[in-house]
PDB file of C-alpha atoms in Angstrom:
ATOM      1  CA  MET N1126      32.871  12.875   2.935  1.00  0.00           C
ATOM      2  CA  ILE N1127      35.967  13.900   1.037  1.00  0.00           C
ATOM      3  CA  LYS N1128      35.387  14.712  -2.602  1.00  0.00           C
ATOM      4  CA  ALA N1129      38.326  14.665  -4.948  1.00  0.00           C
ATOM      5  CA  ARG N1130      38.588  17.356  -7.603  1.00  0.00           C
ATOM      6  CA  GLY N1131      36.893  16.318 -10.789  1.00  0.00           C
ATOM      7  CA  ASP N1132      34.786  13.605  -9.122  1.00  0.00           C
ATOM      8  CA  SER N1133      31.082  13.572  -9.969  1.00  0.00           C
ATOM      9  CA  MET N1134      28.619  12.667  -7.209  1.00  0.00           C
ATOM     10  CA  ILE N1135      24.978  11.596  -7.128  1.00  0.00           C
ATOM     11  CA  TYR N1136      22.932  12.941  -4.211  1.00  0.00           C
ATOM     12  CA  ILE N1137      19.479  11.678  -3.386  1.00  0.00           C
ATOM     13  CA  THR N1138      16.918  13.327  -1.126  1.00  0.00           C
ATOM     14  CA  GLY N1139      13.210  13.333  -0.375  1.00  0.00           C
ATOM     15  CA  ASP N1140      10.273  15.695  -0.970  1.00  0.00           C
ATOM     16  CA  THR N1141      11.102  19.325  -1.571  1.00  0.00           C
ATOM     17  CA  HIS N1142       7.544  20.726  -2.058  1.00  0.00           C
ATOM     18  CA  GLY N1143       8.797  23.874  -3.861  1.00  0.00           C
ATOM     19  CA  GLU N1144      10.617  25.114  -0.710  1.00  0.00           C
ATOM     20  CA  TYR N1145      13.610  26.783  -2.234  1.00  0.00           C
ATOM     21  CA  ASP N1146      15.612  27.771   0.820  1.00  0.00           C
ATOM     22  CA  ALA N1147      15.041  24.470   2.634  1.00  0.00           C
ATOM     23  CA  PHE N1148      16.065  22.535  -0.457  1.00  0.00           C
ATOM     24  CA  LEU N1149      19.314  24.441  -0.987  1.00  0.00           C
ATOM     25  CA  ASN N1150      20.163  24.351   2.720  1.00  0.00           C
ATOM     26  CA  ARG N1151      20.031  20.597   2.776  1.00  0.00           C
ATOM     27  CA  ILE N1152      21.962  20.227  -0.482  1.00  0.00           C
ATOM     28  CA  TYR N1153      24.690  22.699   0.329  1.00  0.00           C
ATOM     29  CA  GLN N1154      25.710  20.783   3.417  1.00  0.00           C
ATOM     30  CA  TYR N1155      27.776  18.982   0.791  1.00  0.00           C
ATOM     31  CA  PRO N1156      30.398  20.239  -1.677  1.00  0.00           C
ATOM     32  CA  VAL N1157      27.958  20.169  -4.616  1.00  0.00           C
ATOM     33  CA  SER N1158      29.428  21.304  -7.953  1.00  0.00           C
ATOM     34  CA  LYS N1159      28.482  21.642 -11.588  1.00  0.00           C
ATOM     35  CA  ASP N1160      29.280  17.976 -12.336  1.00  0.00           C
ATOM     36  CA  ASP N1161      26.952  16.615  -9.685  1.00  0.00           C
ATOM     37  CA  ILE N1162      23.395  15.352  -9.923  1.00  0.00           C
ATOM     38  CA  VAL N1163      20.755  15.782  -7.205  1.00  0.00           C
ATOM     39  CA  ILE N1164      17.825  13.359  -7.376  1.00  0.00           C
ATOM     40  CA  VAL N1165      14.556  14.179  -5.678  1.00  0.00           C
ATOM     41  CA  CYS N1166      12.208  11.301  -4.786  1.00  0.00           C
ATOM     42  CA  GLY N1167       8.947  12.954  -5.693  1.00  0.00           C
ATOM     43  CA  ASP N1168       6.877  16.024  -4.684  1.00  0.00           C
ATOM     44  CA  PHE N1169       9.486  18.292  -6.255  1.00  0.00           C
ATOM     45  CA  GLY N1170       6.853  21.014  -6.280  1.00  0.00           C
ATOM     46  CA  PHE N1171       8.650  23.724  -8.247  1.00  0.00           C
ATOM     47  CA  VAL N1172       6.824  23.118 -11.502  1.00  0.00           C
ATOM     48  CA  TRP N1173       3.532  24.891 -10.718  1.00  0.00           C
ATOM     49  CA  ASP N1174       1.749  27.602 -12.610  1.00  0.00           C
ATOM     50  CA  THR N1175       2.039  30.464 -10.106  1.00  0.00           C
ATOM     51  CA  PRO N1176       4.339  33.503 -10.007  1.00  0.00           C
ATOM     52  CA  TYR N1177       5.901  32.189  -6.765  1.00  0.00           C
ATOM     53  CA  HIS N1178       6.843  28.844  -8.275  1.00  0.00           C
ATOM     54  CA  ARG N1179       7.996  30.333 -11.574  1.00  0.00           C
ATOM     55  CA  TYR N1180      10.291  32.660  -9.703  1.00  0.00           C
ATOM     56  CA  PHE N1181      11.998  29.937  -7.671  1.00  0.00           C
ATOM     57  CA  LEU N1182      12.102  27.525 -10.556  1.00  0.00           C
ATOM     58  CA  ALA N1183      14.050  30.202 -12.497  1.00  0.00           C
ATOM     59  CA  LYS N1184      16.415  30.533  -9.503  1.00  0.00           C
ATOM     60  CA  LEU N1185      17.036  26.780  -9.532  1.00  0.00           C
ATOM     61  CA  THR N1186      17.978  26.927 -13.211  1.00  0.00           C
ATOM     62  CA  ALA N1187      20.882  29.172 -12.144  1.00  0.00           C
ATOM     63  CA  GLU N1188      22.279  26.546  -9.760  1.00  0.00           C
ATOM     64  CA  PRO N1189      25.454  24.759 -10.936  1.00  0.00           C
ATOM     65  CA  PHE N1190      24.282  21.185 -10.307  1.00  0.00           C
ATOM     66  CA  THR N1191      21.777  19.077 -12.252  1.00  0.00           C
ATOM     67  CA  ILE N1192      18.385  18.197 -10.717  1.00  0.00           C
ATOM     68  CA  ALA N1193      16.506  15.036 -11.680  1.00  0.00           C
ATOM     69  CA  PHE N1194      13.212  14.170 -10.041  1.00  0.00           C
ATOM     70  CA  VAL N1195      10.507  11.508 -10.089  1.00  0.00           C
ATOM     71  CA  ASP N1196       7.070  12.894  -9.719  1.00  0.00           C
ATOM     72  CA  GLY N1197       5.105  12.557  -6.481  1.00  0.00           C
ATOM     73  CA  ASN N1198       1.400  13.077  -5.929  1.00  0.00           C
ATOM     74  CA  HIS N1199       1.694  16.817  -5.303  1.00  0.00           C
ATOM     75  CA  GLU N1200       2.764  18.063  -8.722  1.00  0.00           C
ATOM     76  CA  ASP N1201       1.061  20.225 -11.336  1.00  0.00           C
ATOM     77  CA  PHE N1202       0.831  17.449 -13.899  1.00  0.00           C
ATOM     78  CA  ASP N1203      -0.979  19.546 -16.532  1.00  0.00           C
ATOM     79  CA  LEU N1204       1.995  21.909 -16.599  1.00  0.00           C
ATOM     80  CA  LEU N1205       4.638  19.177 -16.109  1.00  0.00           C
ATOM     81  CA  TYR N1206       3.430  17.286 -19.205  1.00  0.00           C
ATOM     82  CA  THR N1207       3.747  20.369 -21.465  1.00  0.00           C
ATOM     83  CA  TYR N1208       7.573  20.238 -21.313  1.00  0.00           C
ATOM     84  CA  PRO N1209       9.382  18.629 -24.239  1.00  0.00           C
ATOM     85  CA  ILE N1210      10.278  14.945 -23.997  1.00  0.00           C
ATOM     86  CA  ILE N1211      13.928  14.099 -24.687  1.00  0.00           C
ATOM     87  CA  GLU N1212      16.270  11.213 -24.045  1.00  0.00           C
ATOM     88  CA  TRP N1213      18.598  11.792 -21.118  1.00  0.00           C
ATOM     89  CA  ASN N1214      21.135   9.196 -19.892  1.00  0.00           C
ATOM     90  CA  GLY N1215      19.268   6.416 -21.690  1.00  0.00           C
ATOM     91  CA  GLY N1216      15.684   7.152 -20.610  1.00  0.00           C
ATOM     92  CA  LYS N1217      12.854   9.584 -21.411  1.00  0.00           C
ATOM     93  CA  VAL N1218      12.545  12.782 -19.426  1.00  0.00           C
ATOM     94  CA  HIS N1219      10.600  15.988 -19.480  1.00  0.00           C
ATOM     95  CA  LYS N1220      13.247  18.695 -19.958  1.00  0.00           C
ATOM     96  CA  ILE N1221      12.285  21.522 -17.585  1.00  0.00           C
ATOM     97  CA  SER N1222      15.499  23.468 -18.195  1.00  0.00           C
ATOM     98  CA  ASP N1223      19.144  22.798 -19.090  1.00  0.00           C
ATOM     99  CA  ASN N1224      19.763  21.501 -15.571  1.00  0.00           C
ATOM    100  CA  ILE N1225      16.364  20.212 -14.436  1.00  0.00           C
ATOM    101  CA  TYR N1226      14.762  16.971 -15.675  1.00  0.00           C
ATOM    102  CA  HIS N1227      11.625  15.032 -14.770  1.00  0.00           C
ATOM    103  CA  LEU N1228      12.342  11.252 -14.857  1.00  0.00           C
ATOM    104  CA  MET N1229       9.368   9.791 -16.612  1.00  0.00           C
ATOM    105  CA  ARG N1230       7.609   6.711 -15.259  1.00  0.00           C
ATOM    106  CA  GLY N1231       8.861   3.310 -16.199  1.00  0.00           C
ATOM    107  CA  GLN N1232      12.222   4.497 -17.489  1.00  0.00           C
ATOM    108  CA  ARG N1233      15.757   3.281 -16.862  1.00  0.00           C
ATOM    109  CA  PHE N1234      18.664   5.678 -16.687  1.00  0.00           C
ATOM    110  CA  VAL N1235      22.430   5.087 -16.548  1.00  0.00           C
ATOM    111  CA  ILE N1236      24.119   7.869 -14.608  1.00  0.00           C
ATOM    112  CA  GLU N1237      27.847   7.780 -13.848  1.00  0.00           C
ATOM    113  CA  GLY N1238      27.855   4.105 -14.723  1.00  0.00           C
ATOM    114  CA  LYS N1239      25.005   3.207 -12.312  1.00  0.00           C
ATOM    115  CA  SER N1240      21.545   2.131 -13.452  1.00  0.00           C
ATOM    116  CA  PHE N1241      18.339   3.603 -12.045  1.00  0.00           C
ATOM    117  CA  PHE N1242      14.705   2.541 -12.554  1.00  0.00           C
ATOM    118  CA  ALA N1243      12.247   5.377 -12.094  1.00  0.00           C
ATOM    119  CA  MET N1244       8.559   5.068 -11.322  1.00  0.00           C
ATOM    120  CA  GLY N1245       6.912   8.096  -9.824  1.00  0.00           C
ATOM    121  CA  GLY N1246       3.366   8.662  -8.575  1.00  0.00           C
ATOM    122  CA  ALA N1247       1.314   8.119  -5.411  1.00  0.00           C
ATOM    123  CA  TYR N1248      -2.184   8.666  -4.078  1.00  0.00           C
ATOM    124  CA  SER N1249      -3.142  11.911  -2.294  1.00  0.00           C
ATOM    125  CA  VAL N1250      -4.779  10.988   1.018  1.00  0.00           C
ATOM    126  CA  ASP N1251      -5.736  14.673   1.307  1.00  0.00           C
ATOM    127  CA  LYS N1252      -7.473  14.663  -2.105  1.00  0.00           C
ATOM    128  CA  ALA N1253     -10.795  15.774  -0.617  1.00  0.00           C
ATOM    129  CA  MET N1254      -9.228  19.056   0.539  1.00  0.00           C
ATOM    130  CA  ARG N1255      -7.759  19.843  -2.898  1.00  0.00           C
ATOM    131  CA  VAL N1256      -9.231  21.133  -6.141  1.00  0.00           C
ATOM    132  CA  GLU N1257      -8.847  19.212  -9.370  1.00  0.00           C
ATOM    133  CA  GLY N1258      -6.776  21.129 -11.878  1.00  0.00           C
ATOM    134  CA  ARG N1259      -5.478  23.543  -9.261  1.00  0.00           C
ATOM    135  CA  SER N1260      -4.044  21.513  -6.373  1.00  0.00           C
ATOM    136  CA  TRP N1261      -4.769  17.917  -7.372  1.00  0.00           C
ATOM    137  CA  TRP N1262      -4.471  16.029 -10.656  1.00  0.00           C
ATOM    138  CA  LYS N1263      -5.717  12.574 -11.565  1.00  0.00           C
ATOM    139  CA  GLN N1264      -2.412  11.825 -13.265  1.00  0.00           C
ATOM    140  CA  GLU N1265      -0.864  11.390  -9.804  1.00  0.00           C
ATOM    141  CA  LEU N1266      -1.212   7.584 -10.346  1.00  0.00           C
ATOM    142  CA  PRO N1267       0.335   5.701 -13.263  1.00  0.00           C
ATOM    143  CA  ASN N1268      -1.815   4.731 -16.220  1.00  0.00           C
ATOM    144  CA  ASN N1269      -1.714   1.504 -18.259  1.00  0.00           C
ATOM    145  CA  GLU N1270       0.740   2.899 -20.757  1.00  0.00           C
ATOM    146  CA  GLU N1271       3.192   3.742 -17.996  1.00  0.00           C
ATOM    147  CA  TYR N1272       2.930   0.287 -16.461  1.00  0.00           C
ATOM    148  CA  LYS N1273       3.514  -1.182 -19.894  1.00  0.00           C
ATOM    149  CA  ALA N1274       6.581   1.054 -20.375  1.00  0.00           C
ATOM    150  CA  ALA N1275       7.892  -0.156 -17.027  1.00  0.00           C
ATOM    151  CA  GLU N1276       7.436  -3.784 -17.987  1.00  0.00           C
ATOM    152  CA  GLU N1277       9.242  -3.306 -21.318  1.00  0.00           C
ATOM    153  CA  THR N1278      12.021  -1.438 -19.620  1.00  0.00           C
ATOM    154  CA  LEU N1279      12.588  -4.076 -16.914  1.00  0.00           C
ATOM    155  CA  GLN N1280      12.423  -6.932 -19.428  1.00  0.00           C
ATOM    156  CA  SER N1281      15.104  -5.208 -21.492  1.00  0.00           C
ATOM    157  CA  CYS N1282      17.511  -5.219 -18.541  1.00  0.00           C
ATOM    158  CA  ASP N1283      16.492  -8.690 -17.296  1.00  0.00           C
ATOM    159  CA  TYR N1284      14.982  -7.187 -14.145  1.00  0.00           C
ATOM    160  CA  LYS N1285      18.356  -5.967 -12.843  1.00  0.00           C
ATOM    161  CA  VAL N1286      19.161  -2.359 -11.861  1.00  0.00           C
ATOM    162  CA  ASP N1287      21.435  -0.822  -9.292  1.00  0.00           C
ATOM    163  CA  TYR N1288      18.874   1.520  -7.769  1.00  0.00           C
ATOM    164  CA  VAL N1289      15.118   2.113  -7.738  1.00  0.00           C
ATOM    165  CA  LEU N1290      13.631   5.657  -7.513  1.00  0.00           C
ATOM    166  CA  THR N1291      10.002   6.053  -6.546  1.00  0.00           C
ATOM    167  CA  HIS N1292       7.745   8.282  -4.444  1.00  0.00           C
ATOM    168  CA  THR N1293       5.711   5.732  -2.559  1.00  0.00           C
ATOM    169  CA  VAL N1294       6.868   2.224  -1.524  1.00  0.00           C
ATOM    170  CA  PRO N1295       5.837  -1.460  -1.534  1.00  0.00           C
ATOM    171  CA  GLN N1296       2.899  -2.318   0.702  1.00  0.00           C
ATOM    172  CA  SER N1297       4.986  -4.346   3.187  1.00  0.00           C
ATOM    173  CA  VAL N1298       7.322  -1.338   3.596  1.00  0.00           C
ATOM    174  CA  ILE N1299       4.327   0.850   4.379  1.00  0.00           C
ATOM    175  CA  HIS N1300       3.537  -1.573   7.207  1.00  0.00           C
ATOM    176  CA  TYR N1301       7.090  -1.473   8.441  1.00  0.00           C
ATOM    177  CA  LEU N1302       6.867   2.336   8.574  1.00  0.00           C
ATOM    178  CA  GLY N1303       3.833   2.030  10.876  1.00  0.00           C
ATOM    179  CA  PHE N1304       1.259   3.178   8.312  1.00  0.00           C
ATOM    180  CA  VAL N1305      -1.739   1.407   6.794  1.00  0.00           C
ATOM    181  CA  PRO N1306      -1.741   1.099   2.953  1.00  0.00           C
ATOM    182  CA  ASN N1307      -4.551   3.038   1.328  1.00  0.00           C
ATOM    183  CA  MET N1308      -6.938   1.031  -0.827  1.00  0.00           C
ATOM    184  CA  HIS N1309      -6.892   3.750  -3.493  1.00  0.00           C
ATOM    185  CA  ASP N1310      -3.129   3.312  -3.784  1.00  0.00           C
ATOM    186  CA  ALA N1311      -3.286  -0.471  -3.901  1.00  0.00           C
ATOM    187  CA  GLU N1312      -2.533  -0.930  -7.615  1.00  0.00           C
ATOM    188  CA  LEU N1313       0.725   0.989  -7.395  1.00  0.00           C
ATOM    189  CA  THR N1314       1.925  -0.128  -3.995  1.00  0.00           C
ATOM    190  CA  GLY N1315       0.887  -3.717  -4.886  1.00  0.00           C
ATOM    191  CA  TYR N1316       2.873  -3.474  -8.078  1.00  0.00           C
ATOM    192  CA  PHE N1317       5.848  -2.247  -6.046  1.00  0.00           C
ATOM    193  CA  GLU N1318       5.405  -5.173  -3.659  1.00  0.00           C
ATOM    194  CA  TRP N1319       5.604  -7.586  -6.610  1.00  0.00           C
ATOM    195  CA  LEU N1320       8.525  -5.699  -8.016  1.00  0.00           C
ATOM    196  CA  TYR N1321      10.369  -5.847  -4.678  1.00  0.00           C
ATOM    197  CA  GLY N1322      10.413  -9.618  -4.942  1.00  0.00           C
ATOM    198  CA  GLU N1323      11.169  -9.830  -8.696  1.00  0.00           C
ATOM    199  CA  LEU N1324      13.749  -7.131  -9.211  1.00  0.00           C
ATOM    200  CA  LYS N1325      17.446  -7.500  -8.481  1.00  0.00           C
ATOM    201  CA  PHE N1326      18.627  -4.224  -7.048  1.00  0.00           C
ATOM    202  CA  LYS N1327      21.061  -2.743  -4.503  1.00  0.00           C
ATOM    203  CA  LYS N1328      18.833  -0.094  -2.924  1.00  0.00           C
ATOM    204  CA  TRP N1329      15.371   1.450  -3.282  1.00  0.00           C
ATOM    205  CA  PHE N1330      14.915   5.151  -2.541  1.00  0.00           C
ATOM    206  CA  ALA N1331      11.548   6.827  -1.954  1.00  0.00           C
ATOM    207  CA  GLY N1332       9.938   9.833  -0.288  1.00  0.00           C
ATOM    208  CA  HIS N1333       6.209  10.537   0.419  1.00  0.00           C
ATOM    209  CA  PHE N1334       5.977   9.514   4.067  1.00  0.00           C
ATOM    210  CA  HIS N1335       7.824  12.540   5.541  1.00  0.00           C
ATOM    211  CA  VAL N1336      10.254  10.418   7.562  1.00  0.00           C
ATOM    212  CA  ASN N1337      13.904   9.437   7.278  1.00  0.00           C
ATOM    213  CA  ARG N1338      14.058   5.663   7.676  1.00  0.00           C
ATOM    214  CA  ILE N1339      15.934   2.635   6.415  1.00  0.00           C
ATOM    215  CA  VAL N1340      13.779  -0.490   6.067  1.00  0.00           C
ATOM    216  CA  ARG N1341      15.135  -3.998   5.562  1.00  0.00           C
ATOM    217  CA  ASP N1342      18.553  -2.510   4.794  1.00  0.00           C
ATOM    218  CA  ASN N1343      17.707  -2.051   1.075  1.00  0.00           C
ATOM    219  CA  VAL N1344      14.892   0.512   1.178  1.00  0.00           C
ATOM    220  CA  GLN N1345      15.568   4.074   2.300  1.00  0.00           C
ATOM    221  CA  VAL N1346      12.652   6.476   2.741  1.00  0.00           C
ATOM    222  CA  LEU N1347      13.838  10.120   2.698  1.00  0.00           C
ATOM    223  CA  LEU N1348      12.441  13.454   3.735  1.00  0.00           C
ATOM    224  CA  ASP N1349      15.104  16.054   4.392  1.00  0.00           C
ATOM    225  CA  GLU N1350      18.065  13.647   4.651  1.00  0.00           C
ATOM    226  CA  VAL N1351      20.583  13.559   1.754  1.00  0.00           C
ATOM    227  CA  VAL N1352      22.417  10.358   0.815  1.00  0.00           C
ATOM    228  CA  THR N1353      25.345  10.143  -1.597  1.00  0.00           C
ATOM    229  CA  ILE N1354      26.191   7.545  -4.217  1.00  0.00           C
ATOM    230  CA  GLU N1355      29.814   7.778  -5.280  1.00  0.00           C
TER     231      GLU N1355
END
């Protein structure tokens, strides 16, 4: 990829899980600059209330590029929801720092002339091994207000966006990946299945499944791969 001087780029990748070096190693394979935006498809994992995470979150705020992420199922939601809500590129975000933003559920953003619909969340299949309020939070799945916000957002744009950003995927895509949909996740993945048929979009990006795969040409599941949107 050749990047002209002054061009802004959008990069999209999968789960980062608070792994600072691994995250930067995958991003800096590309000529990322201060005008660029890196989008993480859930399980960002840097916003946690521990000295380790606070240290590396502070280091990320010193990076020149902007980070925007949808939430996954492994986030500290109690902490995440304490950050101020502002409008950023047309949608609501939690502002983590001057260069890090959480894309709130059910919001639409216009970035570099391209529209993105964001809807984070997923079910933790390892929930039984986690502790509520310390390593698991019930806010991992959307609530009624967030589904309502999504509906209002999509009606306002006549169910047309360029890109979809989520953590998990529609139920049929889960089958294509070789997994079995979890009954506890059925409301969200079922909603995504309905949305997959109703929404006009170019490509759907997600994470969660720890694979790099393209499904049906218009759904891309990411782990450590980075894709670019010029």
